[in-house]
mmCIF file of N, CA and C in Angstrom:
data_model
loop_
_atom_site.group_PDB
_atom_site.id
_atom_site.type_symbol
_atom_site.label_atom_id
_atom_site.label_comp_id
_atom_site.label_asym_id
_atom_site.label_seq_id
_atom_site.Cartn_x
_atom_site.Cartn_y
_atom_site.Cartn_z
ATOM 1 N N MET A 1176 0.837 -1.188 0.000
ATOM 2 C CA MET A 1176 0.000 0.000 0.000
ATOM 3 C C MET A 1176 0.883 1.252 0.000
ATOM 4 N N ILE A 1177 0.328 2.334 -0.527
ATOM 5 C CA ILE A 1177 1.022 3.613 -0.603
ATOM 6 C C ILE A 1177 0.105 4.690 -0.049
ATOM 7 N N TYR A 1178 0.623 5.498 0.868
ATOM 8 C CA TYR A 1178 -0.133 6.610 1.414
ATOM 9 C C TYR A 1178 0.095 7.838 0.533
ATOM 10 N N ALA A 1179 -0.970 8.540 0.186
ATOM 11 C CA ALA A 1179 -0.876 9.753 -0.625
ATOM 12 C C ALA A 1179 -1.229 10.963 0.229
ATOM 13 N N ASP A 1180 -0.327 11.959 0.255
ATOM 14 C CA ASP A 1180 -0.630 13.171 0.999
ATOM 15 C C ASP A 1180 -1.230 14.219 0.066
ATOM 16 N N ILE A 1181 -1.439 15.402 0.564
ATOM 17 C CA ILE A 1181 -2.136 16.447 -0.176
ATOM 18 C C ILE A 1181 -1.427 16.835 -1.475
ATOM 19 N N ASP A 1182 -0.103 16.807 -1.501
ATOM 20 C CA ASP A 1182 0.643 17.181 -2.713
ATOM 21 C C ASP A 1182 0.190 16.361 -3.920
ATOM 22 N N PHE A 1183 -0.025 15.089 -3.691
ATOM 23 C CA PHE A 1183 -0.451 14.173 -4.747
ATOM 24 C C PHE A 1183 -1.805 14.604 -5.326
ATOM 25 N N PHE A 1184 -2.761 14.884 -4.454
ATOM 26 C CA PHE A 1184 -4.090 15.259 -4.920
ATOM 27 C C PHE A 1184 -4.125 16.652 -5.536
ATOM 28 N N ILE A 1185 -3.325 17.571 -5.005
ATOM 29 C CA ILE A 1185 -3.236 18.905 -5.617
ATOM 30 C C ILE A 1185 -2.719 18.770 -7.038
ATOM 31 N N ALA A 1186 -1.693 17.963 -7.215
ATOM 32 C CA ALA A 1186 -1.130 17.765 -8.556
ATOM 33 C C ALA A 1186 -2.185 17.233 -9.519
ATOM 34 N N LEU A 1187 -3.069 16.400 -9.024
ATOM 35 C CA LEU A 1187 -4.096 15.816 -9.889
ATOM 36 C C LEU A 1187 -5.242 16.785 -10.204
ATOM 37 N N VAL A 1188 -5.597 17.662 -9.274
ATOM 38 C CA VAL A 1188 -6.763 18.522 -9.486
ATOM 39 C C VAL A 1188 -6.450 19.881 -10.093
ATOM 40 N N LYS A 1189 -5.235 20.367 -9.944
ATOM 41 C CA LYS A 1189 -4.889 21.664 -10.541
ATOM 42 C C LYS A 1189 -4.634 21.490 -12.032
ATOM 43 N N ASP A 1190 -5.230 22.362 -12.825
ATOM 44 C CA ASP A 1190 -5.084 22.267 -14.284
ATOM 45 C C ASP A 1190 -3.655 22.465 -14.759
ATOM 46 N N ASP A 1191 -2.905 23.302 -14.082
ATOM 47 C CA ASP A 1191 -1.571 23.667 -14.569
ATOM 48 C C ASP A 1191 -0.439 23.216 -13.652
ATOM 49 N N ASP A 1192 -0.669 22.156 -12.865
ATOM 50 C CA ASP A 1192 0.363 21.717 -11.923
ATOM 51 C C ASP A 1192 1.478 20.980 -12.652
ATOM 52 N N TRP A 1193 2.715 21.372 -12.376
ATOM 53 C CA TRP A 1193 3.872 20.778 -13.044
ATOM 54 C C TRP A 1193 4.093 19.315 -12.659
ATOM 55 N N LEU A 1194 3.445 18.863 -11.603
ATOM 56 C CA LEU A 1194 3.582 17.469 -11.159
ATOM 57 C C LEU A 1194 2.425 16.586 -11.627
ATOM 58 N N GLN A 1195 1.497 17.139 -12.372
ATOM 59 C CA GLN A 1195 0.274 16.415 -12.727
ATOM 60 C C GLN A 1195 0.532 15.124 -13.502
ATOM 61 N N ASP A 1196 1.385 15.164 -14.504
ATOM 62 C CA ASP A 1196 1.642 13.958 -15.300
ATOM 63 C C ASP A 1196 2.215 12.834 -14.447
ATOM 64 N N ARG A 1197 3.165 13.165 -13.599
ATOM 65 C CA ARG A 1197 3.793 12.155 -12.743
ATOM 66 C C ARG A 1197 2.789 11.614 -11.722
ATOM 67 N N ALA A 1198 1.974 12.499 -11.145
ATOM 68 C CA ALA A 1198 0.968 12.059 -10.174
ATOM 69 C C ALA A 1198 -0.040 11.118 -10.839
ATOM 70 N N ALA A 1199 -0.461 11.446 -12.044
ATOM 71 C CA ALA A 1199 -1.400 10.583 -12.774
ATOM 72 C C ALA A 1199 -0.766 9.228 -13.079
ATOM 73 N N GLU A 1200 0.509 9.244 -13.421
ATOM 74 C CA GLU A 1200 1.249 8.000 -13.682
ATOM 75 C C GLU A 1200 1.302 7.138 -12.424
ATOM 76 N N ILE A 1201 1.597 7.750 -11.285
ATOM 77 C CA ILE A 1201 1.650 7.022 -10.009
ATOM 78 C C ILE A 1201 0.261 6.453 -9.676
ATOM 79 N N ALA A 1202 -0.794 7.235 -9.911
ATOM 80 C CA ALA A 1202 -2.161 6.769 -9.645
ATOM 81 C C ALA A 1202 -2.495 5.545 -10.484
ATOM 82 N N LEU A 1203 -2.132 5.579 -11.753
ATOM 83 C CA LEU A 1203 -2.412 4.436 -12.637
ATOM 84 C C LEU A 1203 -1.586 3.214 -12.263
ATOM 85 N N GLU A 1204 -0.308 3.424 -11.983
ATOM 86 C CA GLU A 1204 0.589 2.306 -11.654
ATOM 87 C C GLU A 1204 0.213 1.629 -10.336
ATOM 88 N N ASN A 1205 -0.445 2.370 -9.448
ATOM 89 C CA ASN A 1205 -0.755 1.852 -8.115
ATOM 90 C C ASN A 1205 -2.257 1.774 -7.859
ATOM 91 N N ASP A 1206 -3.025 1.562 -8.911
ATOM 92 C CA ASP A 1206 -4.478 1.472 -8.809
ATOM 93 C C ASP A 1206 -4.883 0.437 -7.766
ATOM 94 N N GLY A 1207 -5.717 0.847 -6.825
ATOM 95 C CA GLY A 1207 -6.175 -0.060 -5.774
ATOM 96 C C GLY A 1207 -5.217 -0.199 -4.612
ATOM 97 N N GLU A 1208 -4.062 0.439 -4.676
ATOM 98 C CA GLU A 1208 -3.042 0.321 -3.630
ATOM 99 C C GLU A 1208 -2.800 1.632 -2.882
ATOM 100 N N ILE A 1209 -3.574 2.674 -3.193
ATOM 101 C CA ILE A 1209 -3.353 3.992 -2.599
ATOM 102 C C ILE A 1209 -4.399 4.251 -1.526
ATOM 103 N N TYR A 1210 -3.938 4.796 -0.394
ATOM 104 C CA TYR A 1210 -4.867 5.212 0.645
ATOM 105 C C TYR A 1210 -4.467 6.591 1.140
ATOM 106 N N THR A 1211 -5.378 7.240 1.820
ATOM 107 C CA THR A 1211 -5.135 8.566 2.370
ATOM 108 C C THR A 1211 -5.924 8.691 3.661
ATOM 109 N N SER A 1212 -6.016 9.890 4.204
ATOM 110 C CA SER A 1212 -6.723 10.094 5.468
ATOM 111 C C SER A 1212 -7.788 11.165 5.325
ATOM 112 N N ARG A 1213 -8.634 11.240 6.327
ATOM 113 C CA ARG A 1213 -9.633 12.309 6.348
ATOM 114 C C ARG A 1213 -8.943 13.664 6.415
ATOM 115 N N ALA A 1214 -7.790 13.726 7.072
ATOM 116 C CA ALA A 1214 -7.043 14.990 7.159
ATOM 117 C C ALA A 1214 -6.633 15.472 5.771
ATOM 118 N N THR A 1215 -6.262 14.559 4.895
ATOM 119 C CA THR A 1215 -5.897 14.939 3.532
ATOM 120 C C THR A 1215 -7.089 15.543 2.819
ATOM 121 N N LEU A 1216 -8.238 14.917 2.965
ATOM 122 C CA LEU A 1216 -9.436 15.430 2.314
ATOM 123 C C LEU A 1216 -9.861 16.764 2.911
ATOM 124 N N LEU A 1217 -9.691 16.925 4.219
ATOM 125 C CA LEU A 1217 -9.962 18.209 4.850
ATOM 126 C C LEU A 1217 -9.002 19.270 4.314
ATOM 127 N N GLU A 1218 -7.736 18.909 4.202
ATOM 128 C CA GLU A 1218 -6.742 19.841 3.665
ATOM 129 C C GLU A 1218 -7.086 20.208 2.219
ATOM 130 N N LEU A 1219 -7.598 19.266 1.459
ATOM 131 C CA LEU A 1219 -8.030 19.535 0.086
ATOM 132 C C LEU A 1219 -9.127 20.602 0.079
ATOM 133 N N LEU A 1220 -10.056 20.511 1.015
ATOM 134 C CA LEU A 1220 -11.097 21.529 1.128
ATOM 135 C C LEU A 1220 -10.519 22.882 1.545
ATOM 136 N N VAL A 1221 -9.578 22.850 2.480
ATOM 137 C CA VAL A 1221 -8.969 24.086 2.976
ATOM 138 C C VAL A 1221 -8.283 24.860 1.851
ATOM 139 N N ILE A 1222 -7.609 24.167 0.962
ATOM 140 C CA ILE A 1222 -6.847 24.845 -0.090
ATOM 141 C C ILE A 1222 -7.652 25.045 -1.377
ATOM 142 N N SER A 1223 -8.887 24.589 -1.417
ATOM 143 C CA SER A 1223 -9.665 24.653 -2.664
ATOM 144 C C SER A 1223 -9.894 26.079 -3.153
ATOM 145 N N ASP A 1224 -10.095 27.017 -2.267
ATOM 146 C CA ASP A 1224 -10.274 28.412 -2.695
ATOM 147 C C ASP A 1224 -8.983 28.993 -3.272
ATOM 148 N N ARG A 1225 -7.875 28.700 -2.621
ATOM 149 C CA ARG A 1225 -6.587 29.242 -3.088
ATOM 150 C C ARG A 1225 -6.241 28.737 -4.489
ATOM 151 N N PHE A 1226 -6.482 27.462 -4.754
ATOM 152 C CA PHE A 1226 -6.126 26.892 -6.051
ATOM 153 C C PHE A 1226 -7.291 26.878 -7.040
ATOM 154 N N GLU A 1227 -8.460 27.318 -6.581
ATOM 155 C CA GLU A 1227 -9.637 27.474 -7.428
ATOM 156 C C GLU A 1227 -9.990 26.229 -8.249
ATOM 157 N N PHE A 1228 -10.304 25.147 -7.549
ATOM 158 C CA PHE A 1228 -10.799 23.952 -8.220
ATOM 159 C C PHE A 1228 -12.127 23.542 -7.597
ATOM 160 N N ASP A 1229 -12.876 22.739 -8.314
ATOM 161 C CA ASP A 1229 -14.185 22.291 -7.870
ATOM 162 C C ASP A 1229 -14.032 21.325 -6.700
ATOM 163 N N ARG A 1230 -14.535 21.690 -5.530
ATOM 164 C CA ARG A 1230 -14.387 20.884 -4.311
ATOM 165 C C ARG A 1230 -15.029 19.504 -4.451
ATOM 166 N N MET A 1231 -16.255 19.479 -4.924
ATOM 167 C CA MET A 1231 -16.983 18.204 -5.028
ATOM 168 C C MET A 1231 -16.298 17.268 -6.010
ATOM 169 N N GLU A 1232 -15.857 17.814 -7.112
ATOM 170 C CA GLU A 1232 -15.152 17.004 -8.111
ATOM 171 C C GLU A 1232 -13.829 16.483 -7.543
ATOM 172 N N ALA A 1233 -13.119 17.333 -6.815
ATOM 173 C CA ALA A 1233 -11.846 16.928 -6.215
ATOM 174 C C ALA A 1233 -12.047 15.812 -5.191
ATOM 175 N N LEU A 1234 -13.052 15.956 -4.323
ATOM 176 C CA LEU A 1234 -13.328 14.915 -3.326
ATOM 177 C C LEU A 1234 -13.741 13.610 -3.984
ATOM 178 N N THR A 1235 -14.605 13.706 -4.977
ATOM 179 C CA THR A 1235 -15.053 12.506 -5.687
ATOM 180 C C THR A 1235 -13.870 11.800 -6.337
ATOM 181 N N SER A 1236 -13.012 12.563 -6.986
ATOM 182 C CA SER A 1236 -11.827 12.001 -7.636
ATOM 183 C C SER A 1236 -10.900 11.343 -6.622
ATOM 184 N N ALA A 1237 -10.658 12.032 -5.512
ATOM 185 C CA ALA A 1237 -9.773 11.487 -4.474
ATOM 186 C C ALA A 1237 -10.313 10.163 -3.936
ATOM 187 N N LEU A 1238 -11.622 10.093 -3.731
ATOM 188 C CA LEU A 1238 -12.215 8.864 -3.197
ATOM 189 C C LEU A 1238 -12.269 7.737 -4.219
ATOM 190 N N GLU A 1239 -12.176 8.066 -5.492
ATOM 191 C CA GLU A 1239 -12.067 7.028 -6.527
ATOM 192 C C GLU A 1239 -10.659 6.461 -6.587
ATOM 193 N N ILE A 1240 -9.677 7.252 -6.202
ATOM 194 C CA ILE A 1240 -8.265 6.852 -6.258
ATOM 195 C C ILE A 1240 -7.816 6.178 -4.968
ATOM 196 N N ALA A 1241 -8.312 6.659 -3.822
ATOM 197 C CA ALA A 1241 -7.767 6.228 -2.535
ATOM 198 C C ALA A 1241 -8.841 5.756 -1.566
ATOM 199 N N THR A 1242 -8.464 4.803 -0.719
ATOM 200 C CA THR A 1242 -9.316 4.381 0.383
ATOM 201 C C THR A 1242 -8.938 5.195 1.620
ATOM 202 N N ILE A 1243 -9.791 5.140 2.665
ATOM 203 C CA ILE A 1243 -9.546 5.942 3.868
ATOM 204 C C ILE A 1243 -9.773 5.109 5.129
ATOM 205 N N PRO A 1244 -8.739 4.385 5.597
ATOM 206 C CA PRO A 1244 -8.835 3.701 6.892
ATOM 207 C C PRO A 1244 -8.604 4.715 8.026
ATOM 208 N N GLU A 1245 -9.033 4.435 9.225
ATOM 209 C CA GLU A 1245 -8.867 5.368 10.340
ATOM 210 C C GLU A 1245 -8.222 4.698 11.555
ATOM 211 N N ASP A 1246 -7.409 5.461 12.307
ATOM 212 C CA ASP A 1246 -6.756 4.985 13.522
ATOM 213 C C ASP A 1246 -6.503 6.192 14.428
ATOM 214 N N GLU A 1247 -7.104 6.192 15.620
ATOM 215 C CA GLU A 1247 -6.995 7.351 16.515
ATOM 216 C C GLU A 1247 -5.604 7.564 17.091
ATOM 217 N N ASP A 1248 -4.742 6.556 17.143
ATOM 218 C CA ASP A 1248 -3.383 6.717 17.665
ATOM 219 C C ASP A 1248 -2.514 7.591 16.765
ATOM 220 N N VAL A 1249 -2.976 7.803 15.561
ATOM 221 C CA VAL A 1249 -2.224 8.605 14.594
ATOM 222 C C VAL A 1249 -1.985 10.020 15.129
ATOM 223 N N LEU A 1250 -2.956 10.581 15.813
ATOM 224 C CA LEU A 1250 -2.807 11.948 16.317
ATOM 225 C C LEU A 1250 -1.678 12.066 17.325
ATOM 226 N N PHE A 1251 -1.495 11.073 18.171
ATOM 227 C CA PHE A 1251 -0.424 11.108 19.162
ATOM 228 C C PHE A 1251 0.944 10.989 18.486
ATOM 229 N N GLN A 1252 1.019 10.124 17.472
ATOM 230 C CA GLN A 1252 2.266 10.000 16.719
ATOM 231 C C GLN A 1252 2.561 11.301 15.970
ATOM 232 N N ALA A 1253 1.534 11.913 15.408
ATOM 233 C CA ALA A 1253 1.708 13.186 14.700
ATOM 234 C C ALA A 1253 2.229 14.261 15.649
ATOM 235 N N ALA A 1254 1.695 14.311 16.845
ATOM 236 C CA ALA A 1254 2.162 15.286 17.832
ATOM 237 C C ALA A 1254 3.640 15.071 18.133
ATOM 238 N N ASP A 1255 4.049 13.817 18.207
ATOM 239 C CA ASP A 1255 5.456 13.505 18.446
ATOM 240 C C ASP A 1255 6.329 13.981 17.279
ATOM 241 N N TYR A 1256 5.893 13.754 16.037
ATOM 242 C CA TYR A 1256 6.645 14.219 14.876
ATOM 243 C C TYR A 1256 6.763 15.744 14.856
ATOM 244 N N MET A 1257 5.721 16.419 15.293
ATOM 245 C CA MET A 1257 5.764 17.882 15.354
ATOM 246 C C MET A 1257 6.791 18.331 16.382
ATOM 247 N N GLU A 1258 6.752 17.691 17.534
ATOM 248 C CA GLU A 1258 7.647 18.054 18.633
ATOM 249 C C GLU A 1258 9.099 17.685 18.347
ATOM 250 N N GLU A 1259 9.317 16.464 17.922
ATOM 251 C CA GLU A 1259 10.668 15.937 17.745
ATOM 252 C C GLU A 1259 11.318 16.309 16.418
ATOM 253 N N ASP A 1260 10.532 16.406 15.348
ATOM 254 C CA ASP A 1260 11.096 16.592 14.012
ATOM 255 C C ASP A 1260 10.724 17.917 13.360
ATOM 256 N N GLY A 1261 9.906 18.713 14.032
ATOM 257 C CA GLY A 1261 9.562 20.028 13.522
ATOM 258 C C GLY A 1261 8.633 20.050 12.320
ATOM 259 N N LEU A 1262 7.888 18.960 12.095
ATOM 260 C CA LEU A 1262 6.953 18.938 10.971
ATOM 261 C C LEU A 1262 5.724 19.784 11.294
ATOM 262 N N THR A 1263 5.075 20.288 10.248
ATOM 263 C CA THR A 1263 3.814 20.992 10.444
ATOM 264 C C THR A 1263 2.755 19.984 10.868
ATOM 265 N N ALA A 1264 1.625 20.475 11.341
ATOM 266 C CA ALA A 1264 0.565 19.580 11.813
ATOM 267 C C ALA A 1264 0.093 18.632 10.714
ATOM 268 N N PHE A 1265 -0.158 19.170 9.518
ATOM 269 C CA PHE A 1265 -0.635 18.313 8.440
ATOM 270 C C PHE A 1265 0.443 17.324 7.994
ATOM 271 N N ASP A 1266 1.679 17.781 7.811
ATOM 272 C CA ASP A 1266 2.744 16.867 7.387
ATOM 273 C C ASP A 1266 2.962 15.773 8.424
ATOM 274 N N ALA A 1267 2.965 16.145 9.699
ATOM 275 C CA ALA A 1267 3.139 15.155 10.763
ATOM 276 C C ALA A 1267 2.012 14.128 10.744
ATOM 277 N N TYR A 1268 0.793 14.595 10.523
ATOM 278 C CA TYR A 1268 -0.352 13.685 10.467
ATOM 279 C C TYR A 1268 -0.223 12.723 9.289
ATOM 280 N N HIS A 1269 0.180 13.238 8.135
ATOM 281 C CA HIS A 1269 0.328 12.378 6.963
ATOM 282 C C HIS A 1269 1.367 11.280 7.206
ATOM 283 N N VAL A 1270 2.512 11.645 7.760
ATOM 284 C CA VAL A 1270 3.579 10.662 8.007
ATOM 285 C C VAL A 1270 3.129 9.643 9.056
ATOM 286 N N ALA A 1271 2.489 10.110 10.106
ATOM 287 C CA ALA A 1271 2.014 9.197 11.142
ATOM 288 C C ALA A 1271 0.959 8.248 10.583
ATOM 289 N N TYR A 1272 0.091 8.759 9.738
ATOM 290 C CA TYR A 1272 -0.965 7.948 9.152
ATOM 291 C C TYR A 1272 -0.396 6.866 8.239
ATOM 292 N N ALA A 1273 0.662 7.203 7.529
ATOM 293 C CA ALA A 1273 1.289 6.248 6.612
ATOM 294 C C ALA A 1273 2.000 5.123 7.358
ATOM 295 N N GLU A 1274 2.354 5.360 8.615
ATOM 296 C CA GLU A 1274 3.120 4.408 9.417
ATOM 297 C C GLU A 1274 4.372 3.970 8.676
ATOM 298 N N ALA A 1275 4.484 2.692 8.350
ATOM 299 C CA ALA A 1275 5.688 2.160 7.704
ATOM 300 C C ALA A 1275 5.559 2.065 6.188
ATOM 301 N N ASP A 1276 4.420 2.488 5.643
ATOM 302 C CA ASP A 1276 4.217 2.414 4.197
ATOM 303 C C ASP A 1276 4.899 3.584 3.492
ATOM 304 N N PRO A 1277 5.221 3.424 2.222
ATOM 305 C CA PRO A 1277 5.758 4.550 1.452
ATOM 306 C C PRO A 1277 4.714 5.669 1.400
ATOM 307 N N ILE A 1278 5.190 6.912 1.278
ATOM 308 C CA ILE A 1278 4.298 8.062 1.182
ATOM 309 C C ILE A 1278 4.645 8.851 -0.070
ATOM 310 N N VAL A 1279 3.667 9.091 -0.931
ATOM 311 C CA VAL A 1279 3.900 9.840 -2.162
ATOM 312 C C VAL A 1279 3.651 11.313 -1.862
ATOM 313 N N SER A 1280 4.686 12.135 -2.065
ATOM 314 C CA SER A 1280 4.626 13.550 -1.719
ATOM 315 C C SER A 1280 5.778 14.287 -2.382
ATOM 316 N N SER A 1281 5.623 15.602 -2.500
ATOM 317 C CA SER A 1281 6.740 16.421 -2.971
ATOM 318 C C SER A 1281 7.382 17.172 -1.812
ATOM 319 N N ASP A 1282 6.939 16.918 -0.591
ATOM 320 C CA ASP A 1282 7.427 17.620 0.586
ATOM 321 C C ASP A 1282 8.696 16.952 1.128
ATOM 322 N N GLU A 1283 9.832 17.593 0.925
ATOM 323 C CA GLU A 1283 11.108 17.019 1.328
ATOM 324 C C GLU A 1283 11.306 16.962 2.846
ATOM 325 N N SER A 1284 10.522 17.715 3.616
ATOM 326 C CA SER A 1284 10.650 17.652 5.076
ATOM 327 C C SER A 1284 10.286 16.268 5.602
ATOM 328 N N ILE A 1285 9.511 15.538 4.838
ATOM 329 C CA ILE A 1285 9.137 14.172 5.213
ATOM 330 C C ILE A 1285 10.362 13.266 5.237
ATOM 331 N N ASP A 1286 11.364 13.596 4.429
ATOM 332 C CA ASP A 1286 12.592 12.797 4.382
ATOM 333 C C ASP A 1286 13.326 12.794 5.725
ATOM 334 N N ASP A 1287 13.034 13.777 6.598
ATOM 335 C CA ASP A 1287 13.653 13.811 7.918
ATOM 336 C C ASP A 1287 13.095 12.730 8.841
ATOM 337 N N VAL A 1288 11.934 12.183 8.478
ATOM 338 C CA VAL A 1288 11.261 11.197 9.321
ATOM 339 C C VAL A 1288 11.291 9.799 8.712
ATOM 340 N N THR A 1289 11.269 9.718 7.386
ATOM 341 C CA THR A 1289 11.237 8.417 6.717
ATOM 342 C C THR A 1289 12.100 8.433 5.461
ATOM 343 N N ASP A 1290 12.663 7.294 5.147
ATOM 344 C CA ASP A 1290 13.436 7.139 3.907
ATOM 345 C C ASP A 1290 12.563 6.572 2.794
ATOM 346 N N ASP A 1291 11.277 6.466 3.046
ATOM 347 C CA ASP A 1291 10.386 5.776 2.111
ATOM 348 C C ASP A 1291 9.379 6.726 1.464
ATOM 349 N N ARG A 1292 9.856 7.916 1.025
ATOM 350 C CA ARG A 1292 8.994 8.861 0.318
ATOM 351 C C ARG A 1292 9.122 8.621 -1.176
ATOM 352 N N ILE A 1293 7.990 8.515 -1.859
ATOM 353 C CA ILE A 1293 7.972 8.448 -3.321
ATOM 354 C C ILE A 1293 7.844 9.895 -3.779
ATOM 355 N N ALA A 1294 8.915 10.430 -4.335
ATOM 356 C CA ALA A 1294 8.949 11.826 -4.740
ATOM 357 C C ALA A 1294 8.155 12.031 -6.025
ATOM 358 N N ILE A 1295 7.167 12.886 -5.974
ATOM 359 C CA ILE A 1295 6.400 13.188 -7.174
ATOM 360 C C ILE A 1295 7.284 13.933 -8.170
ATOM 361 N N GLU A 1296 8.176 14.757 -7.642
ATOM 362 C CA GLU A 1296 8.996 15.599 -8.520
ATOM 363 C C GLU A 1296 10.094 14.837 -9.257
ATOM 364 N N GLU A 1297 10.327 13.584 -8.889
ATOM 365 C CA GLU A 1297 11.349 12.795 -9.565
ATOM 366 C C GLU A 1297 10.705 11.863 -10.582
ATOM 367 N N ARG A 1298 11.364 11.704 -11.691
ATOM 368 C CA ARG A 1298 10.897 10.754 -12.697
ATOM 369 C C ARG A 1298 11.888 9.598 -12.763
ATOM 370 N N GLU A 1299 11.333 8.403 -12.855
ATOM 371 C CA GLU A 1299 12.194 7.233 -12.984
ATOM 372 C C GLU A 1299 12.825 7.210 -14.372
ATOM 373 N N SER A 1300 13.999 6.641 -14.475
ATOM 374 C CA SER A 1300 14.668 6.520 -15.762
ATOM 375 C C SER A 1300 13.845 5.626 -16.678
ATOM 376 N N GLU A 1301 13.748 6.051 -17.929
ATOM 377 C CA GLU A 1301 12.938 5.267 -18.870
ATOM 378 C C GLU A 1301 13.809 4.411 -19.739
#
């Protein structure tokens, strides 16, 4: 399984995002293997005005791509990542939610906590 944070979904919903092609490729290659959290979907709503995309369409698309399991211990782990590693609340939550699974994101601060980030900004050699 692969955890997808907000960067992944922003890349997919913004018309002019430079990461869109790679994010779409990752979505296709990992069909049925991607999950996210309610926090990601909330963050998608929070940023929808700034990036000017259709909220309902974005949520529908995200739920077609990813499943959403829940675990309340994630918040305590996120608090620890914020305290110990200096991550923002959302980034800490995403990393805690992913646990030991790879996380697809363009946020390099995640690399301070895990070596298992799938960088959207990198392309594999063809």
